[in-house]
Amino acid sequence: MVWRASYRTLIAKDLALPDLRAADHRAIPDFTILVGGMSFHAYREMAIWKRLILSESLWDQCVQAIILESPTAEDLRLADAMVPRSERARTLVCNDPDLQWWGLLQLERPEQSFAAVVASNQARIMIKGVPTEDAWDAFLAELKREN
């Protein structure tokens, strides 16, 4: 038997989001699909979201964010090594010096990811964790409502 830690997938709606800027000063677009995590360990789970988004031909609206308290030069080198070149323009290594995102997300483990439909610094829907079928359906419904 293969053992794997589990945690809940949580859905929240209409959340005000803290400012999010990349270490290289890029900002997220006014309307976007935001897929992220609070460590590089979340990148594997972020890939599940990416595959679902690609399956709906929505990748052009997506930004990936790895949110760290205070990214170092080594963190930026690690991101360059991990992220395929084709995805680098859509991937941000972000600062969270006041831990506002950490407080908002309250992820259960560093490997946990999140996805949100973001419009004007508001998450119309935010899903924390691996997308279940119900969570993905809710996410798509909200995304289609916004477009």
mmCIF file of N, CA and C in Angstrom:
data_model
loop_
_atom_site.group_PDB
_atom_site.id
_atom_site.type_symbol
_atom_site.label_atom_id
_atom_site.label_comp_id
_atom_site.label_asym_id
_atom_site.label_seq_id
_atom_site.Cartn_x
_atom_site.Cartn_y
_atom_site.Cartn_z
ATOM 1 N N MET A 1 0.844 -1.176 0.000
ATOM 2 C CA MET A 1 0.000 0.000 0.000
ATOM 3 C C MET A 1 0.890 1.241 0.000
ATOM 4 N N VAL A 2 0.570 2.179 -0.858
ATOM 5 C CA VAL A 2 1.312 3.431 -0.917
ATOM 6 C C VAL A 2 0.623 4.431 0.003
ATOM 7 N N TRP A 3 1.409 4.989 0.906
ATOM 8 C CA TRP A 3 0.850 5.981 1.815
ATOM 9 C C TRP A 3 1.171 7.365 1.299
ATOM 10 N N ARG A 4 0.201 8.226 1.382
ATOM 11 C CA ARG A 4 0.390 9.597 0.935
ATOM 12 C C ARG A 4 -0.405 10.497 1.878
ATOM 13 N N ALA A 5 0.230 11.568 2.315
ATOM 14 C CA ALA A 5 -0.457 12.511 3.183
ATOM 15 C C ALA A 5 -1.599 13.169 2.416
ATOM 16 N N SER A 6 -2.662 13.471 3.108
ATOM 17 C CA SER A 6 -3.784 14.120 2.445
ATOM 18 C C SER A 6 -4.181 15.378 3.208
ATOM 19 N N TYR A 7 -4.886 16.218 2.531
ATOM 20 C CA TYR A 7 -5.446 17.406 3.151
ATOM 21 C C TYR A 7 -6.665 17.802 2.349
ATOM 22 N N ARG A 8 -7.433 18.698 2.899
ATOM 23 C CA ARG A 8 -8.693 19.090 2.276
ATOM 24 C C ARG A 8 -8.460 20.071 1.131
ATOM 25 N N THR A 9 -9.340 20.025 0.172
ATOM 26 C CA THR A 9 -9.401 21.054 -0.858
ATOM 27 C C THR A 9 -10.464 22.041 -0.396
ATOM 28 N N LEU A 10 -10.078 23.310 -0.259
ATOM 29 C CA LEU A 10 -10.985 24.335 0.256
ATOM 30 C C LEU A 10 -11.300 25.356 -0.829
ATOM 31 N N ILE A 11 -12.544 25.776 -0.881
ATOM 32 C CA ILE A 11 -12.990 26.770 -1.855
ATOM 33 C C ILE A 11 -13.459 28.006 -1.107
ATOM 34 N N ALA A 12 -12.940 29.161 -1.509
ATOM 35 C CA ALA A 12 -13.372 30.441 -0.937
ATOM 36 C C ALA A 12 -13.720 31.374 -2.091
ATOM 37 N N LYS A 13 -14.623 32.303 -1.828
ATOM 38 C CA LYS A 13 -15.024 33.255 -2.869
ATOM 39 C C LYS A 13 -14.915 34.678 -2.357
ATOM 40 N N ASP A 14 -14.694 35.596 -3.305
ATOM 41 C CA ASP A 14 -14.679 37.035 -3.049
ATOM 42 C C ASP A 14 -13.724 37.437 -1.930
ATOM 43 N N LEU A 15 -12.452 37.133 -2.139
ATOM 44 C CA LEU A 15 -11.414 37.492 -1.171
ATOM 45 C C LEU A 15 -10.609 38.680 -1.677
ATOM 46 N N ALA A 16 -10.383 39.649 -0.806
ATOM 47 C CA ALA A 16 -9.459 40.739 -1.133
ATOM 48 C C ALA A 16 -8.047 40.174 -1.039
ATOM 49 N N LEU A 17 -7.223 40.462 -2.031
ATOM 50 C CA LEU A 17 -5.870 39.907 -2.073
ATOM 51 C C LEU A 17 -4.831 40.963 -1.722
ATOM 52 N N PRO A 18 -3.813 40.558 -0.968
ATOM 53 C CA PRO A 18 -2.687 41.471 -0.738
ATOM 54 C C PRO A 18 -1.956 41.726 -2.056
ATOM 55 N N ASP A 19 -1.206 42.810 -2.103
ATOM 56 C CA ASP A 19 -0.412 43.124 -3.289
ATOM 57 C C ASP A 19 0.553 41.970 -3.565
ATOM 58 N N LEU A 20 0.770 41.686 -4.823
ATOM 59 C CA LEU A 20 1.679 40.609 -5.209
ATOM 60 C C LEU A 20 2.580 41.114 -6.320
ATOM 61 N N ARG A 21 3.857 41.194 -6.027
ATOM 62 C CA ARG A 21 4.855 41.646 -7.007
ATOM 63 C C ARG A 21 5.993 40.650 -7.043
ATOM 64 N N ALA A 22 6.504 40.478 -8.236
ATOM 65 C CA ALA A 22 7.638 39.572 -8.410
ATOM 66 C C ALA A 22 8.914 40.240 -7.927
ATOM 67 N N ALA A 23 9.895 39.413 -7.629
ATOM 68 C CA ALA A 23 11.206 39.922 -7.214
ATOM 69 C C ALA A 23 11.807 40.807 -8.301
ATOM 70 N N ASP A 24 11.429 40.565 -9.561
ATOM 71 C CA ASP A 24 11.916 41.412 -10.659
ATOM 72 C C ASP A 24 10.946 42.562 -10.967
ATOM 73 N N HIS A 25 10.019 42.824 -10.056
ATOM 74 C CA HIS A 25 9.086 43.959 -10.080
ATOM 75 C C HIS A 25 7.925 43.822 -11.060
ATOM 76 N N ARG A 26 7.754 42.664 -11.660
ATOM 77 C CA ARG A 26 6.563 42.460 -12.487
ATOM 78 C C ARG A 26 5.355 42.302 -11.570
ATOM 79 N N ALA A 27 4.206 42.739 -12.034
ATOM 80 C CA ALA A 27 2.962 42.578 -11.277
ATOM 81 C C ALA A 27 2.053 41.617 -12.033
ATOM 82 N N ILE A 28 1.095 41.040 -11.313
ATOM 83 C CA ILE A 28 0.144 40.174 -12.005
ATOM 84 C C ILE A 28 -0.824 41.055 -12.803
ATOM 85 N N PRO A 29 -1.320 40.560 -13.927
ATOM 86 C CA PRO A 29 -2.284 41.336 -14.719
ATOM 87 C C PRO A 29 -3.567 41.594 -13.929
ATOM 88 N N ASP A 30 -4.342 42.576 -14.377
ATOM 89 C CA ASP A 30 -5.583 42.936 -13.695
ATOM 90 C C ASP A 30 -6.572 41.774 -13.669
ATOM 91 N N PHE A 31 -6.640 41.007 -14.755
ATOM 92 C CA PHE A 31 -7.472 39.808 -14.771
ATOM 93 C C PHE A 31 -6.596 38.633 -15.152
ATOM 94 N N THR A 32 -6.583 37.618 -14.324
ATOM 95 C CA THR A 32 -5.728 36.468 -14.606
ATOM 96 C C THR A 32 -6.215 35.242 -13.852
ATOM 97 N N ILE A 33 -5.717 34.117 -14.280
ATOM 98 C CA ILE A 33 -5.811 32.880 -13.511
ATOM 99 C C ILE A 33 -4.477 32.785 -12.788
ATOM 100 N N LEU A 34 -4.512 32.747 -11.483
ATOM 101 C CA LEU A 34 -3.288 32.693 -10.690
ATOM 102 C C LEU A 34 -3.152 31.307 -10.083
ATOM 103 N N VAL A 35 -2.063 30.633 -10.392
ATOM 104 C CA VAL A 35 -1.750 29.326 -9.819
ATOM 105 C C VAL A 35 -0.471 29.505 -9.025
ATOM 106 N N GLY A 36 -0.465 29.067 -7.773
ATOM 107 C CA GLY A 36 0.726 29.327 -6.982
ATOM 108 C C GLY A 36 0.928 28.384 -5.821
ATOM 109 N N GLY A 37 1.989 28.689 -5.092
ATOM 110 C CA GLY A 37 2.348 27.956 -3.895
ATOM 111 C C GLY A 37 3.270 28.815 -3.053
ATOM 112 N N MET A 38 3.473 28.400 -1.818
ATOM 113 C CA MET A 38 4.280 29.177 -0.883
ATOM 114 C C MET A 38 5.702 28.645 -0.771
ATOM 115 N N SER A 39 6.072 27.735 -1.648
ATOM 116 C CA SER A 39 7.445 27.222 -1.685
ATOM 117 C C SER A 39 7.658 26.530 -3.027
ATOM 118 N N PHE A 40 8.911 26.239 -3.321
ATOM 119 C CA PHE A 40 9.205 25.500 -4.552
ATOM 120 C C PHE A 40 8.648 24.084 -4.491
ATOM 121 N N HIS A 41 8.394 23.581 -3.286
ATOM 122 C CA HIS A 41 7.829 22.237 -3.135
ATOM 123 C C HIS A 41 6.419 22.145 -3.715
ATOM 124 N N ALA A 42 5.741 23.268 -3.870
ATOM 125 C CA ALA A 42 4.377 23.275 -4.409
ATOM 126 C C ALA A 42 4.347 23.145 -5.928
ATOM 127 N N TYR A 43 5.493 23.225 -6.562
ATOM 128 C CA TYR A 43 5.538 23.253 -8.025
ATOM 129 C C TYR A 43 4.920 21.997 -8.646
ATOM 130 N N ARG A 44 5.103 20.863 -8.020
ATOM 131 C CA ARG A 44 4.534 19.608 -8.553
ATOM 132 C C ARG A 44 3.005 19.673 -8.545
ATOM 133 N N GLU A 45 2.444 20.142 -7.444
ATOM 134 C CA GLU A 45 0.992 20.230 -7.372
ATOM 135 C C GLU A 45 0.458 21.339 -8.289
ATOM 136 N N MET A 46 1.227 22.400 -8.456
ATOM 137 C CA MET A 46 0.848 23.461 -9.392
ATOM 138 C C MET A 46 0.724 22.903 -10.810
ATOM 139 N N ALA A 47 1.512 21.888 -11.120
ATOM 140 C CA ALA A 47 1.475 21.279 -12.456
ATOM 141 C C ALA A 47 0.128 20.611 -12.735
ATOM 142 N N ILE A 48 -0.545 20.120 -11.697
ATOM 143 C CA ILE A 48 -1.879 19.533 -11.886
ATOM 144 C C ILE A 48 -2.846 20.615 -12.354
ATOM 145 N N TRP A 49 -2.793 21.757 -11.671
ATOM 146 C CA TRP A 49 -3.616 22.887 -12.100
ATOM 147 C C TRP A 49 -3.277 23.279 -13.539
ATOM 148 N N LYS A 50 -1.994 23.328 -13.839
ATOM 149 C CA LYS A 50 -1.557 23.728 -15.179
ATOM 150 C C LYS A 50 -2.155 22.807 -16.244
ATOM 151 N N ARG A 51 -2.122 21.500 -16.000
ATOM 152 C CA ARG A 51 -2.666 20.555 -16.982
ATOM 153 C C ARG A 51 -4.167 20.780 -17.199
ATOM 154 N N LEU A 52 -4.888 21.046 -16.123
ATOM 155 C CA LEU A 52 -6.322 21.315 -16.260
ATOM 156 C C LEU A 52 -6.570 22.601 -17.045
ATOM 157 N N ILE A 53 -5.802 23.620 -16.743
ATOM 158 C CA ILE A 53 -5.946 24.904 -17.437
ATOM 159 C C ILE A 53 -5.606 24.749 -18.916
ATOM 160 N N LEU A 54 -4.549 24.003 -19.207
ATOM 161 C CA LEU A 54 -4.190 23.731 -20.606
ATOM 162 C C LEU A 54 -5.302 22.971 -21.327
ATOM 163 N N SER A 55 -5.951 22.045 -20.621
ATOM 164 C CA SER A 55 -7.008 21.244 -21.244
ATOM 165 C C SER A 55 -8.189 22.103 -21.686
ATOM 166 N N GLU A 56 -8.342 23.264 -21.081
ATOM 167 C CA GLU A 56 -9.419 24.192 -21.448
ATOM 168 C C GLU A 56 -8.923 25.324 -22.348
ATOM 169 N N SER A 57 -7.677 25.222 -22.807
ATOM 170 C CA SER A 57 -7.055 26.255 -23.663
ATOM 171 C C SER A 57 -7.067 27.631 -23.006
ATOM 172 N N LEU A 58 -6.776 27.661 -21.709
ATOM 173 C CA LEU A 58 -6.787 28.916 -20.954
ATOM 174 C C LEU A 58 -5.402 29.335 -20.487
ATOM 175 N N TRP A 59 -4.362 28.641 -20.960
ATOM 176 C CA TRP A 59 -3.006 28.904 -20.460
ATOM 177 C C TRP A 59 -2.570 30.337 -20.714
ATOM 178 N N ASP A 60 -3.050 30.955 -21.800
ATOM 179 C CA ASP A 60 -2.647 32.327 -22.116
ATOM 180 C C ASP A 60 -3.145 33.335 -21.079
ATOM 181 N N GLN A 61 -4.093 32.942 -20.232
ATOM 182 C CA GLN A 61 -4.597 33.812 -19.172
ATOM 183 C C GLN A 61 -3.971 33.504 -17.813
ATOM 184 N N CYS A 62 -3.017 32.600 -17.780
ATOM 185 C CA CYS A 62 -2.506 32.090 -16.507
ATOM 186 C C CYS A 62 -1.161 32.705 -16.130
ATOM 187 N N VAL A 63 -0.989 32.938 -14.837
ATOM 188 C CA VAL A 63 0.287 33.335 -14.254
ATOM 189 C C VAL A 63 0.567 32.363 -13.117
ATOM 190 N N GLN A 64 1.796 31.852 -13.063
ATOM 191 C CA GLN A 64 2.215 31.011 -11.946
ATOM 192 C C GLN A 64 3.001 31.877 -10.968
ATOM 193 N N ALA A 65 2.779 31.676 -9.675
ATOM 194 C CA ALA A 65 3.501 32.457 -8.674
ATOM 195 C C ALA A 65 4.033 31.538 -7.587
ATOM 196 N N ILE A 66 5.308 31.687 -7.307
ATOM 197 C CA ILE A 66 5.922 31.022 -6.162
ATOM 198 C C ILE A 66 6.192 32.141 -5.167
ATOM 199 N N ILE A 67 5.466 32.119 -4.060
ATOM 200 C CA ILE A 67 5.490 33.228 -3.113
ATOM 201 C C ILE A 67 6.396 32.869 -1.941
ATOM 202 N N LEU A 68 7.445 33.646 -1.770
ATOM 203 C CA LEU A 68 8.417 33.417 -0.708
ATOM 204 C C LEU A 68 8.477 34.654 0.178
ATOM 205 N N GLU A 69 8.855 34.455 1.435
ATOM 206 C CA GLU A 69 8.934 35.594 2.353
ATOM 207 C C GLU A 69 9.892 36.653 1.830
ATOM 208 N N SER A 70 11.067 36.226 1.427
ATOM 209 C CA SER A 70 12.072 37.160 0.921
ATOM 210 C C SER A 70 13.000 36.403 -0.028
ATOM 211 N N PRO A 71 12.676 36.376 -1.327
ATOM 212 C CA PRO A 71 13.468 35.596 -2.280
ATOM 213 C C PRO A 71 14.925 36.063 -2.350
ATOM 214 N N THR A 72 15.812 35.098 -2.402
ATOM 215 C CA THR A 72 17.242 35.380 -2.510
ATOM 216 C C THR A 72 17.691 35.143 -3.951
ATOM 217 N N ALA A 73 18.923 35.505 -4.235
ATOM 218 C CA ALA A 73 19.485 35.238 -5.562
ATOM 219 C C ALA A 73 19.484 33.737 -5.837
ATOM 220 N N GLU A 74 19.731 32.939 -4.811
ATOM 221 C CA GLU A 74 19.705 31.478 -4.969
ATOM 222 C C GLU A 74 18.298 30.992 -5.326
ATOM 223 N N ASP A 75 17.271 31.587 -4.716
ATOM 224 C CA ASP A 75 15.887 31.234 -5.057
ATOM 225 C C ASP A 75 15.597 31.524 -6.527
ATOM 226 N N LEU A 76 16.080 32.648 -7.008
ATOM 227 C CA LEU A 76 15.854 33.009 -8.410
ATOM 228 C C LEU A 76 16.584 32.058 -9.355
ATOM 229 N N ARG A 77 17.783 31.625 -8.967
ATOM 230 C CA ARG A 77 18.511 30.631 -9.774
ATOM 231 C C ARG A 77 17.767 29.298 -9.780
ATOM 232 N N LEU A 78 17.230 28.910 -8.619
ATOM 233 C CA LEU A 78 16.470 27.666 -8.531
ATOM 234 C C LEU A 78 15.235 27.735 -9.429
ATOM 235 N N ALA A 79 14.554 28.862 -9.432
ATOM 236 C CA ALA A 79 13.382 29.022 -10.297
ATOM 237 C C ALA A 79 13.777 28.882 -11.763
ATOM 238 N N ASP A 80 14.900 29.478 -12.143
ATOM 239 C CA ASP A 80 15.366 29.347 -13.529
ATOM 240 C C ASP A 80 15.650 27.895 -13.888
ATOM 241 N N ALA A 81 16.165 27.136 -12.928
ATOM 242 C CA ALA A 81 16.481 25.729 -13.181
ATOM 243 C C ALA A 81 15.219 24.867 -13.240
ATOM 244 N N MET A 82 14.211 25.196 -12.432
ATOM 245 C CA MET A 82 13.002 24.379 -12.337
ATOM 246 C C MET A 82 11.987 24.654 -13.440
ATOM 247 N N VAL A 83 11.855 25.896 -13.793
ATOM 248 C CA VAL A 83 10.774 26.314 -14.687
ATOM 249 C C VAL A 83 11.241 26.231 -16.140
ATOM 250 N N PRO A 84 10.513 25.506 -16.985
ATOM 251 C CA PRO A 84 10.889 25.439 -18.397
ATOM 252 C C PRO A 84 10.914 26.841 -19.023
ATOM 253 N N ARG A 85 11.800 27.037 -19.970
ATOM 254 C CA ARG A 85 11.919 28.354 -20.619
ATOM 255 C C ARG A 85 10.591 28.858 -21.158
ATOM 256 N N SER A 86 9.805 27.953 -21.697
ATOM 257 C CA SER A 86 8.526 28.356 -22.292
ATOM 258 C C SER A 86 7.550 28.920 -21.262
ATOM 259 N N GLU A 87 7.788 28.652 -19.969
ATOM 260 C CA GLU A 87 6.884 29.115 -18.916
ATOM 261 C C GLU A 87 7.449 30.275 -18.107
ATOM 262 N N ARG A 88 8.678 30.656 -18.334
ATOM 263 C CA ARG A 88 9.316 31.668 -17.481
ATOM 264 C C ARG A 88 8.628 33.020 -17.535
ATOM 265 N N ALA A 89 8.129 33.412 -18.690
ATOM 266 C CA ALA A 89 7.453 34.711 -18.784
ATOM 267 C C ALA A 89 6.176 34.741 -17.951
ATOM 268 N N ARG A 90 5.611 33.568 -17.699
ATOM 269 C CA ARG A 90 4.372 33.461 -16.923
ATOM 270 C C ARG A 90 4.609 33.059 -15.470
ATOM 271 N N THR A 91 5.851 32.947 -15.062
ATOM 272 C CA THR A 91 6.156 32.487 -13.707
ATOM 273 C C THR A 91 6.837 33.600 -12.927
ATOM 274 N N LEU A 92 6.272 33.913 -11.778
ATOM 275 C CA LEU A 92 6.805 34.962 -10.919
ATOM 276 C C LEU A 92 7.300 34.361 -9.610
ATOM 277 N N VAL A 93 8.484 34.764 -9.190
ATOM 278 C CA VAL A 93 8.938 34.472 -7.829
ATOM 279 C C VAL A 93 8.653 35.756 -7.060
ATOM 280 N N CYS A 94 7.749 35.674 -6.100
ATOM 281 C CA CYS A 94 7.197 36.875 -5.472
ATOM 282 C C CYS A 94 7.656 37.062 -4.031
ATOM 283 N N ASN A 95 7.635 38.323 -3.610
ATOM 284 C CA ASN A 95 7.968 38.702 -2.238
ATOM 285 C C ASN A 95 6.705 38.700 -1.381
ATOM 286 N N ASP A 96 6.827 38.211 -0.174
ATOM 287 C CA ASP A 96 5.754 38.316 0.814
ATOM 288 C C ASP A 96 6.390 38.655 2.162
ATOM 289 N N PRO A 97 7.069 39.823 2.270
ATOM 290 C CA PRO A 97 7.846 40.123 3.469
ATOM 291 C C PRO A 97 7.003 40.230 4.737
ATOM 292 N N ASP A 98 5.760 40.650 4.611
ATOM 293 C CA ASP A 98 4.891 40.787 5.787
ATOM 294 C C ASP A 98 4.029 39.547 6.017
ATOM 295 N N LEU A 99 4.263 38.510 5.226
ATOM 296 C CA LEU A 99 3.544 37.232 5.325
ATOM 297 C C LEU A 99 2.028 37.393 5.188
ATOM 298 N N GLN A 100 1.606 38.376 4.394
ATOM 299 C CA GLN A 100 0.172 38.584 4.190
ATOM 300 C C GLN A 100 -0.454 37.445 3.389
ATOM 301 N N TRP A 101 0.261 36.966 2.364
ATOM 302 C CA TRP A 101 -0.255 35.833 1.592
ATOM 303 C C TRP A 101 -0.267 34.570 2.438
ATOM 304 N N TRP A 102 0.761 34.390 3.235
ATOM 305 C CA TRP A 102 0.812 33.224 4.124
ATOM 306 C C TRP A 102 -0.396 33.229 5.051
ATOM 307 N N GLY A 103 -0.704 34.413 5.611
ATOM 308 C CA GLY A 103 -1.859 34.534 6.502
ATOM 309 C C GLY A 103 -3.178 34.291 5.786
ATOM 310 N N LEU A 104 -3.290 34.770 4.560
ATOM 311 C CA LEU A 104 -4.514 34.575 3.784
ATOM 312 C C LEU A 104 -4.713 33.107 3.425
ATOM 313 N N LEU A 105 -3.668 32.482 2.933
ATOM 314 C CA LEU A 105 -3.790 31.116 2.429
ATOM 315 C C LEU A 105 -3.820 30.065 3.528
ATOM 316 N N GLN A 106 -2.977 30.223 4.526
ATOM 317 C CA GLN A 106 -2.875 29.248 5.619
ATOM 318 C C GLN A 106 -2.847 27.811 5.082
ATOM 319 N N LEU A 107 -1.929 27.571 4.165
ATOM 320 C CA LEU A 107 -1.793 26.237 3.583
ATOM 321 C C LEU A 107 -1.299 25.261 4.638
ATOM 322 N N GLU A 108 -1.735 24.026 4.517
ATOM 323 C CA GLU A 108 -1.421 23.013 5.517
ATOM 324 C C GLU A 108 -0.010 22.467 5.402
ATOM 325 N N ARG A 109 0.548 22.489 4.180
ATOM 326 C CA ARG A 109 1.901 21.970 3.962
ATOM 327 C C ARG A 109 2.579 22.792 2.882
ATOM 328 N N PRO A 110 3.911 22.825 2.864
ATOM 329 C CA PRO A 110 4.614 23.588 1.828
ATOM 330 C C PRO A 110 4.343 23.079 0.415
ATOM 331 N N GLU A 111 3.947 21.823 0.271
ATOM 332 C CA GLU A 111 3.696 21.234 -1.044
ATOM 333 C C GLU A 111 2.335 21.628 -1.605
ATOM 334 N N GLN A 112 1.492 22.226 -0.789
ATOM 335 C CA GLN A 112 0.132 22.538 -1.204
ATOM 336 C C GLN A 112 0.112 23.746 -2.136
ATOM 337 N N SER A 113 -0.761 23.690 -3.120
ATOM 338 C CA SER A 113 -0.884 24.770 -4.097
ATOM 339 C C SER A 113 -2.232 25.470 -3.928
ATOM 340 N N PHE A 114 -2.409 26.504 -4.730
ATOM 341 C CA PHE A 114 -3.701 27.176 -4.789
ATOM 342 C C PHE A 114 -3.914 27.675 -6.214
ATOM 343 N N ALA A 115 -5.153 27.964 -6.540
ATOM 344 C CA ALA A 115 -5.488 28.584 -7.821
ATOM 345 C C ALA A 115 -6.614 29.571 -7.574
ATOM 346 N N ALA A 116 -6.585 30.667 -8.319
ATOM 347 C CA ALA A 116 -7.604 31.701 -8.136
ATOM 348 C C ALA A 116 -7.921 32.370 -9.464
ATOM 349 N N VAL A 117 -9.153 32.806 -9.589
ATOM 350 C CA VAL A 117 -9.548 33.697 -10.671
ATOM 351 C C VAL A 117 -9.471 35.094 -10.070
ATOM 352 N N VAL A 118 -8.524 35.890 -10.563
ATOM 353 C CA VAL A 118 -8.241 37.199 -9.974
ATOM 354 C C VAL A 118 -8.706 38.303 -10.917
ATOM 355 N N ALA A 119 -9.446 39.247 -10.363
ATOM 356 C CA ALA A 119 -9.870 40.439 -11.104
ATOM 357 C C ALA A 119 -9.756 41.629 -10.158
ATOM 358 N N SER A 120 -8.963 42.612 -10.543
ATOM 359 C CA SER A 120 -8.809 43.846 -9.757
ATOM 360 C C SER A 120 -8.464 43.570 -8.294
ATOM 361 N N ASN A 121 -7.458 42.749 -8.068
ATOM 362 C CA ASN A 121 -6.955 42.423 -6.727
ATOM 363 C C ASN A 121 -7.982 41.718 -5.840
ATOM 364 N N GLN A 122 -8.948 41.076 -6.451
ATOM 365 C CA GLN A 122 -9.931 40.272 -5.743
ATOM 366 C C GLN A 122 -9.884 38.860 -6.307
ATOM 367 N N ALA A 123 -9.934 37.885 -5.422
ATOM 368 C CA ALA A 123 -10.076 36.497 -5.872
ATOM 369 C C ALA A 123 -11.567 36.204 -5.943
ATOM 370 N N ARG A 124 -12.081 36.095 -7.157
ATOM 371 C CA ARG A 124 -13.497 35.760 -7.304
ATOM 372 C C ARG A 124 -13.749 34.354 -6.765
ATOM 373 N N ILE A 125 -12.762 33.492 -6.976
ATOM 374 C CA ILE A 125 -12.764 32.162 -6.370
ATOM 375 C C ILE A 125 -11.313 31.795 -6.118
ATOM 376 N N MET A 126 -11.059 31.177 -4.978
ATOM 377 C CA MET A 126 -9.723 30.671 -4.668
ATOM 378 C C MET A 126 -9.887 29.253 -4.142
ATOM 379 N N ILE A 127 -9.118 28.358 -4.720
ATOM 380 C CA ILE A 127 -9.159 26.960 -4.297
ATOM 381 C C ILE A 127 -7.789 26.603 -3.763
ATOM 382 N N LYS A 128 -7.775 26.103 -2.542
ATOM 383 C CA LYS A 128 -6.524 25.702 -1.904
ATOM 384 C C LYS A 128 -6.436 24.186 -1.920
ATOM 385 N N GLY A 129 -5.369 23.680 -2.509
ATOM 386 C CA GLY A 129 -5.160 22.241 -2.561
ATOM 387 C C GLY A 129 -5.333 21.691 -3.963
ATOM 388 N N VAL A 130 -5.279 20.382 -4.053
ATOM 389 C CA VAL A 130 -5.421 19.691 -5.335
ATOM 390 C C VAL A 130 -6.857 19.854 -5.826
ATOM 391 N N PRO A 131 -7.047 20.124 -7.101
ATOM 392 C CA PRO A 131 -8.407 20.313 -7.597
ATOM 393 C C PRO A 131 -9.183 19.000 -7.660
ATOM 394 N N THR A 132 -10.238 18.931 -6.883
ATOM 395 C CA THR A 132 -11.172 17.819 -7.017
ATOM 396 C C THR A 132 -12.073 18.123 -8.213
ATOM 397 N N GLU A 133 -12.872 17.160 -8.616
ATOM 398 C CA GLU A 133 -13.773 17.394 -9.743
ATOM 399 C C GLU A 133 -14.747 18.529 -9.433
ATOM 400 N N ASP A 134 -15.312 18.528 -8.224
ATOM 401 C CA ASP A 134 -16.244 19.590 -7.848
ATOM 402 C C ASP A 134 -15.555 20.948 -7.797
ATOM 403 N N ALA A 135 -14.335 20.974 -7.253
ATOM 404 C CA ALA A 135 -13.589 22.233 -7.169
ATOM 405 C C ALA A 135 -13.268 22.761 -8.567
ATOM 406 N N TRP A 136 -12.861 21.875 -9.458
ATOM 407 C CA TRP A 136 -12.546 22.300 -10.823
ATOM 408 C C TRP A 136 -13.792 22.825 -11.530
ATOM 409 N N ASP A 137 -14.932 22.159 -11.348
ATOM 410 C CA ASP A 137 -16.180 22.632 -11.955
ATOM 411 C C ASP A 137 -16.546 24.023 -11.436
ATOM 412 N N ALA A 138 -16.396 24.248 -10.134
ATOM 413 C CA ALA A 138 -16.687 25.566 -9.552
ATOM 414 C C ALA A 138 -15.725 26.619 -10.096
ATOM 415 N N PHE A 139 -14.462 26.246 -10.240
ATOM 416 C CA PHE A 139 -13.446 27.158 -10.764
ATOM 417 C C PHE A 139 -13.778 27.561 -12.202
ATOM 418 N N LEU A 140 -14.099 26.578 -13.031
ATOM 419 C CA LEU A 140 -14.443 26.857 -14.433
ATOM 420 C C LEU A 140 -15.699 27.715 -14.548
ATOM 421 N N ALA A 141 -16.701 27.423 -13.725
ATOM 422 C CA ALA A 141 -17.938 28.208 -13.767
ATOM 423 C C ALA A 141 -17.650 29.669 -13.434
ATOM 424 N N GLU A 142 -16.816 29.905 -12.436
ATOM 425 C CA GLU A 142 -16.470 31.279 -12.062
ATOM 426 C C GLU A 142 -15.653 31.949 -13.155
ATOM 427 N N LEU A 143 -14.751 31.216 -13.747
ATOM 428 C CA LEU A 143 -13.927 31.772 -14.816
ATOM 429 C C LEU A 143 -14.782 32.158 -16.026
ATOM 430 N N LYS A 144 -15.720 31.310 -16.376
ATOM 431 C CA LYS A 144 -16.581 31.607 -17.522
ATOM 432 C C LYS A 144 -17.522 32.774 -17.225
ATOM 433 N N ARG A 145 -17.898 32.922 -15.965
ATOM 434 C CA ARG A 145 -18.738 34.055 -15.569
ATOM 435 C C ARG A 145 -17.977 35.367 -15.742
ATOM 436 N N GLU A 146 -16.682 35.347 -15.433
ATOM 437 C CA GLU A 146 -15.855 36.552 -15.507
ATOM 438 C C GLU A 146 -15.532 36.928 -16.938
ATOM 439 N N ASN A 147 -15.435 35.952 -17.811
ATOM 440 C CA ASN A 147 -15.098 36.249 -19.207
ATOM 441 C C ASN A 147 -16.360 36.584 -19.915
#
